[in-house]
Amino acid sequence: MEIFDTHFHLSAEDTFEDFLSRCRNDLQLASKDFAVPVDRLLMLCAGSNCAESVRAMEFAGYAENVYFSCGIHPHAATEYLAGEKPDFSIFRNHEKLAAVGEIGLDYFYDFSDEASQKTVLEEFLQLALEWNLPAMLHLRDKDNCRKVYDDALAMLGPFAGAGGRFVIHCYAGNAADAEKFLALGGYFGVTGMYTFKAASNIREAIAVVPDERILIETDSPYLAPVPYRGRSNTPGMVPLVALALGAQRQMLPEKAAEIFSANGRRFYGINL
């Protein structure tokens, strides 16, 4: 059976073949409780700046079941605006380009000021509309703050109204905001954080999201799911996300993997 990690990052230290080997090993480990063998792993490699997007594109060209996105992470917004802007049009017509992203807003860290982040986000939301691709968003605020979600909703309203599609990857907001993003047609990426004991807020928020709006992801090499928390993560660990979601939704692991992987293929327009 097939499973789809809809968001991961490629480590600069890995060769492509070594990375794929680690993914295969992790896939076997993470799917041992599935009644049906998971033997097909689809992956979407997210770009956080132009150089990472180029490497993601190269990896997608190297591996059969890998797709990629291109964008500027909010951490890099100030740097992007300060220098000569790279030419993102090099990605536009690639057959494996699935999304514009990772883009968004991050008020947890101060790597880029809020005004720069909003300027860059608006630029790349317009690019997503122009290229007719979904937007892959990163949203993070300081603990017990939600300004980032208000600001994102204000920007995503016109985007969605113009026909834009978006997913909030690694969603960590509350249920009330989730319902507002749902009203705009939003999708939600669920990572290994969902399995963390202290992440009850994420489980409560995702509980309001219908099955058809959920995508599964690893955000690897970060956020390895329980019981492997603390080690380097790979897309091969995504079955454990499906397993945890399935348990909460009274689904067998195989059914959860089928539904959430199909959502990813439909959302990103991947027809194999």
mmCIF file of C-alpha atoms in Angstrom, residues 47-234:
data_model
loop_
_atom_site.group_PDB
_atom_site.id
_atom_site.type_symbol
_atom_site.label_atom_id
_atom_site.label_comp_id
_atom_site.label_asym_id
_atom_site.label_seq_id
_atom_site.Cartn_x
_atom_site.Cartn_y
_atom_site.Cartn_z
ATOM 1 C CA GLY A 47 12.059 24.436 -0.083
ATOM 2 C CA SER A 48 12.693 27.172 2.489
ATOM 3 C CA ASN A 49 14.827 29.431 0.285
ATOM 4 C CA CYS A 50 15.990 29.418 -3.321
ATOM 5 C CA ALA A 51 19.032 27.198 -2.731
ATOM 6 C CA GLU A 52 17.002 24.626 -0.779
ATOM 7 C CA SER A 53 14.319 24.739 -3.451
ATOM 8 C CA VAL A 54 16.938 23.984 -6.111
ATOM 9 C CA ARG A 55 18.175 20.980 -4.122
ATOM 10 C CA ALA A 56 14.587 19.825 -3.591
ATOM 11 C CA MET A 57 14.033 20.083 -7.342
ATOM 12 C CA GLU A 58 17.187 18.067 -8.013
ATOM 13 C CA PHE A 59 16.072 15.385 -5.561
ATOM 14 C CA ALA A 60 12.640 15.228 -7.219
ATOM 15 C CA GLY A 61 14.401 14.722 -10.536
ATOM 16 C CA TYR A 62 16.522 11.948 -9.043
ATOM 17 C CA ALA A 63 13.820 9.922 -7.277
ATOM 18 C CA GLU A 64 10.657 8.589 -8.887
ATOM 19 C CA ASN A 65 8.182 9.207 -6.058
ATOM 20 C CA VAL A 66 9.471 12.594 -4.871
ATOM 21 C CA TYR A 67 7.847 15.976 -5.564
ATOM 22 C CA PHE A 68 8.919 19.424 -4.377
ATOM 23 C CA SER A 69 7.876 22.949 -3.500
ATOM 24 C CA CYS A 70 9.707 26.273 -3.712
ATOM 25 C CA GLY A 71 9.451 29.302 -1.469
ATOM 26 C CA ILE A 72 10.924 31.628 1.143
ATOM 27 C CA HIS A 73 10.461 30.653 4.788
ATOM 28 C CA PRO A 74 9.509 33.605 7.042
ATOM 29 C CA HIS A 75 12.855 33.274 8.833
ATOM 30 C CA ALA A 76 14.542 34.270 5.562
ATOM 31 C CA ALA A 77 12.189 37.138 4.647
ATOM 32 C CA THR A 78 14.440 40.041 5.661
ATOM 33 C CA GLU A 79 17.447 38.555 3.885
ATOM 34 C CA TYR A 80 15.373 37.882 0.767
ATOM 35 C CA LEU A 81 14.193 41.506 0.567
ATOM 36 C CA ALA A 82 17.609 42.990 1.350
ATOM 37 C CA GLY A 83 19.569 41.467 -1.522
ATOM 38 C CA GLU A 84 19.114 40.792 -5.192
ATOM 39 C CA LYS A 85 16.092 38.530 -5.424
ATOM 40 C CA PRO A 86 16.738 35.073 -6.873
ATOM 41 C CA ASP A 87 14.806 34.051 -9.959
ATOM 42 C CA PHE A 88 12.056 31.682 -8.852
ATOM 43 C CA SER A 89 10.762 31.368 -12.407
ATOM 44 C CA ILE A 90 13.319 28.571 -12.906
ATOM 45 C CA PHE A 91 10.927 26.279 -11.017
ATOM 46 C CA ARG A 92 7.671 27.214 -12.719
ATOM 47 C CA ASN A 93 7.374 24.603 -15.431
ATOM 48 C CA HIS A 94 8.985 21.664 -13.666
ATOM 49 C CA GLU A 95 6.726 18.628 -13.918
ATOM 50 C CA LYS A 96 7.223 17.767 -10.245
ATOM 51 C CA LEU A 97 6.602 21.220 -8.753
ATOM 52 C CA ALA A 98 3.615 20.678 -6.454
ATOM 53 C CA ALA A 99 3.315 23.860 -4.358
ATOM 54 C CA VAL A 100 4.605 27.313 -3.485
ATOM 55 C CA GLY A 101 6.163 27.087 -0.058
ATOM 56 C CA GLU A 102 7.295 26.845 2.609
ATOM 57 C CA ILE A 103 6.044 30.390 3.130
ATOM 58 C CA GLY A 104 4.228 32.049 6.004
ATOM 59 C CA LEU A 105 4.613 34.004 9.240
ATOM 60 C CA ASP A 106 6.681 33.218 12.322
ATOM 61 C CA TYR A 107 6.406 35.480 15.377
ATOM 62 C CA PHE A 108 8.037 32.951 17.718
ATOM 63 C CA TYR A 109 11.540 33.866 16.592
ATOM 64 C CA ASP A 110 12.837 37.286 15.547
ATOM 65 C CA PHE A 111 14.848 36.217 12.513
ATOM 66 C CA SER A 112 12.762 38.535 10.293
ATOM 67 C CA ASP A 113 10.577 41.504 11.223
ATOM 68 C CA GLU A 114 6.818 41.188 10.839
ATOM 69 C CA ALA A 115 6.547 43.730 8.015
ATOM 70 C CA SER A 116 9.121 41.870 5.912
ATOM 71 C CA GLN A 117 7.396 38.553 6.566
ATOM 72 C CA LYS A 118 4.048 39.929 5.410
ATOM 73 C CA THR A 119 5.598 41.469 2.293
ATOM 74 C CA VAL A 120 7.221 38.190 1.292
ATOM 75 C CA LEU A 121 4.129 36.143 2.117
ATOM 76 C CA GLU A 122 1.971 38.401 -0.048
ATOM 77 C CA GLU A 123 4.462 38.128 -2.923
ATOM 78 C CA PHE A 124 4.456 34.335 -2.832
ATOM 79 C CA LEU A 125 0.692 34.060 -2.362
ATOM 80 C CA GLN A 126 0.378 36.017 -5.587
ATOM 81 C CA LEU A 127 2.890 33.661 -7.182
ATOM 82 C CA ALA A 128 0.762 30.684 -6.113
ATOM 83 C CA LEU A 129 -2.273 32.276 -7.777
ATOM 84 C CA GLU A 130 -0.320 33.077 -10.930
ATOM 85 C CA TRP A 131 1.105 29.561 -11.174
ATOM 86 C CA ASN A 132 -2.176 27.898 -10.126
ATOM 87 C CA LEU A 133 -0.481 25.999 -7.309
ATOM 88 C CA PRO A 134 -1.460 25.524 -3.660
ATOM 89 C CA ALA A 135 0.378 27.482 -0.970
ATOM 90 C CA MET A 136 2.204 25.602 1.792
ATOM 91 C CA LEU A 137 2.156 27.737 4.945
ATOM 92 C CA HIS A 138 4.190 27.863 8.138
ATOM 93 C CA LEU A 139 2.481 29.717 11.013
ATOM 94 C CA ARG A 140 3.969 29.986 14.490
ATOM 95 C CA ASP A 141 3.480 32.413 17.374
ATOM 96 C CA LYS A 142 4.829 32.745 20.884
ATOM 97 C CA ASP A 143 3.182 30.632 23.546
ATOM 98 C CA ASN A 144 -0.334 31.787 24.418
ATOM 99 C CA CYS A 145 -0.340 34.300 21.559
ATOM 100 C CA ARG A 146 -2.407 34.137 18.394
ATOM 101 C CA LYS A 147 -1.596 37.329 16.466
ATOM 102 C CA VAL A 148 0.068 35.277 13.749
ATOM 103 C CA TYR A 149 -3.239 33.506 13.080
ATOM 104 C CA ASP A 150 -5.189 36.786 12.892
ATOM 105 C CA ASP A 151 -2.624 38.219 10.467
ATOM 106 C CA ALA A 152 -2.634 35.051 8.370
ATOM 107 C CA LEU A 153 -6.436 34.967 8.218
ATOM 108 C CA ALA A 154 -6.490 38.590 7.035
ATOM 109 C CA MET A 155 -4.097 37.726 4.191
ATOM 110 C CA LEU A 156 -5.592 34.366 3.287
ATOM 111 C CA GLY A 157 -9.142 35.695 2.965
ATOM 112 C CA PRO A 158 -8.444 37.575 -0.300
ATOM 113 C CA PHE A 159 -6.174 34.740 -1.470
ATOM 114 C CA ALA A 160 -8.906 32.150 -0.997
ATOM 115 C CA GLY A 161 -11.461 34.513 -2.511
ATOM 116 C CA ALA A 162 -9.335 34.659 -5.664
ATOM 117 C CA GLY A 163 -9.356 30.857 -5.888
ATOM 118 C CA GLY A 164 -6.194 30.172 -3.876
ATOM 119 C CA ARG A 165 -5.725 26.868 -2.082
ATOM 120 C CA PHE A 166 -3.606 26.459 1.036
ATOM 121 C CA VAL A 167 -2.441 24.058 3.706
ATOM 122 C CA ILE A 168 -1.128 25.063 7.114
ATOM 123 C CA HIS A 169 1.645 22.594 7.677
ATOM 124 C CA CYS A 170 2.360 21.359 11.215
ATOM 125 C CA TYR A 171 -0.706 23.147 12.553
ATOM 126 C CA ALA A 172 -0.330 24.171 16.199
ATOM 127 C CA GLY A 173 -3.125 26.725 16.599
ATOM 128 C CA ASN A 174 -6.369 26.273 18.467
ATOM 129 C CA ALA A 175 -9.687 24.767 17.365
ATOM 130 C CA ALA A 176 -11.435 28.133 16.965
ATOM 131 C CA ASP A 177 -8.810 29.358 14.511
ATOM 132 C CA ALA A 178 -8.842 25.991 12.745
ATOM 133 C CA GLU A 179 -12.539 26.483 12.049
ATOM 134 C CA LYS A 180 -11.816 29.911 10.537
ATOM 135 C CA PHE A 181 -9.174 28.449 8.233
ATOM 136 C CA LEU A 182 -11.568 25.633 7.340
ATOM 137 C CA ALA A 183 -14.144 28.223 6.286
ATOM 138 C CA LEU A 184 -11.588 29.536 3.775
ATOM 139 C CA GLY A 185 -11.095 26.042 2.356
ATOM 140 C CA GLY A 186 -7.864 25.371 4.239
ATOM 141 C CA TYR A 187 -6.156 22.034 4.776
ATOM 142 C CA PHE A 188 -4.076 21.036 7.792
ATOM 143 C CA GLY A 189 -0.774 19.177 7.960
ATOM 144 C CA VAL A 190 -0.336 16.853 10.939
ATOM 145 C CA THR A 191 3.159 15.817 12.061
ATOM 146 C CA GLY A 192 4.723 13.633 14.729
ATOM 147 C CA MET A 193 3.909 16.389 17.238
ATOM 148 C CA TYR A 194 0.434 14.857 17.307
ATOM 149 C CA THR A 195 1.938 11.876 19.148
ATOM 150 C CA PHE A 196 3.697 13.924 21.852
ATOM 151 C CA LYS A 197 2.230 13.523 25.347
ATOM 152 C CA ALA A 198 2.150 17.294 25.960
ATOM 153 C CA ALA A 199 0.512 18.108 22.609
ATOM 154 C CA SER A 200 -3.099 17.771 23.760
ATOM 155 C CA ASN A 201 -3.771 21.248 22.308
ATOM 156 C CA ILE A 202 -2.874 19.986 18.835
ATOM 157 C CA ARG A 203 -5.049 16.907 19.186
ATOM 158 C CA GLU A 204 -7.950 19.092 20.343
ATOM 159 C CA ALA A 205 -7.512 21.473 17.411
ATOM 160 C CA ILE A 206 -7.228 18.731 14.800
ATOM 161 C CA ALA A 207 -10.325 17.047 16.225
ATOM 162 C CA VAL A 208 -12.496 19.729 14.577
ATOM 163 C CA VAL A 209 -10.940 19.112 11.150
ATOM 164 C CA PRO A 210 -12.850 16.679 8.922
ATOM 165 C CA ASP A 211 -10.984 13.685 7.519
ATOM 166 C CA GLU A 212 -10.928 15.102 3.998
ATOM 167 C CA ARG A 213 -8.973 18.223 5.055
ATOM 168 C CA ILE A 214 -6.075 16.437 6.775
ATOM 169 C CA LEU A 215 -2.654 15.784 5.250
ATOM 170 C CA ILE A 216 0.024 13.707 6.993
ATOM 171 C CA GLU A 217 3.642 14.842 7.113
ATOM 172 C CA THR A 218 6.863 14.463 9.051
ATOM 173 C CA ASP A 219 8.567 17.890 8.726
ATOM 174 C CA SER A 220 11.691 15.732 8.950
ATOM 175 C CA PRO A 221 14.457 15.805 9.974
ATOM 176 C CA TYR A 222 12.520 17.350 12.876
ATOM 177 C CA LEU A 223 9.677 16.087 15.098
ATOM 178 C CA ALA A 224 10.239 12.336 15.054
ATOM 179 C CA PRO A 225 7.072 10.720 16.417
ATOM 180 C CA VAL A 226 6.764 8.691 19.597
ATOM 181 C CA PRO A 227 8.386 6.229 20.323
ATOM 182 C CA TYR A 228 11.328 7.642 18.331
ATOM 183 C CA ARG A 229 11.140 11.221 19.595
ATOM 184 C CA GLY A 230 14.570 12.828 19.832
ATOM 185 C CA ARG A 231 16.187 11.018 16.917
ATOM 186 C CA SER A 232 16.579 12.360 13.396
ATOM 187 C CA ASN A 233 13.343 11.942 11.502
ATOM 188 C CA THR A 234 12.739 10.864 7.870
#
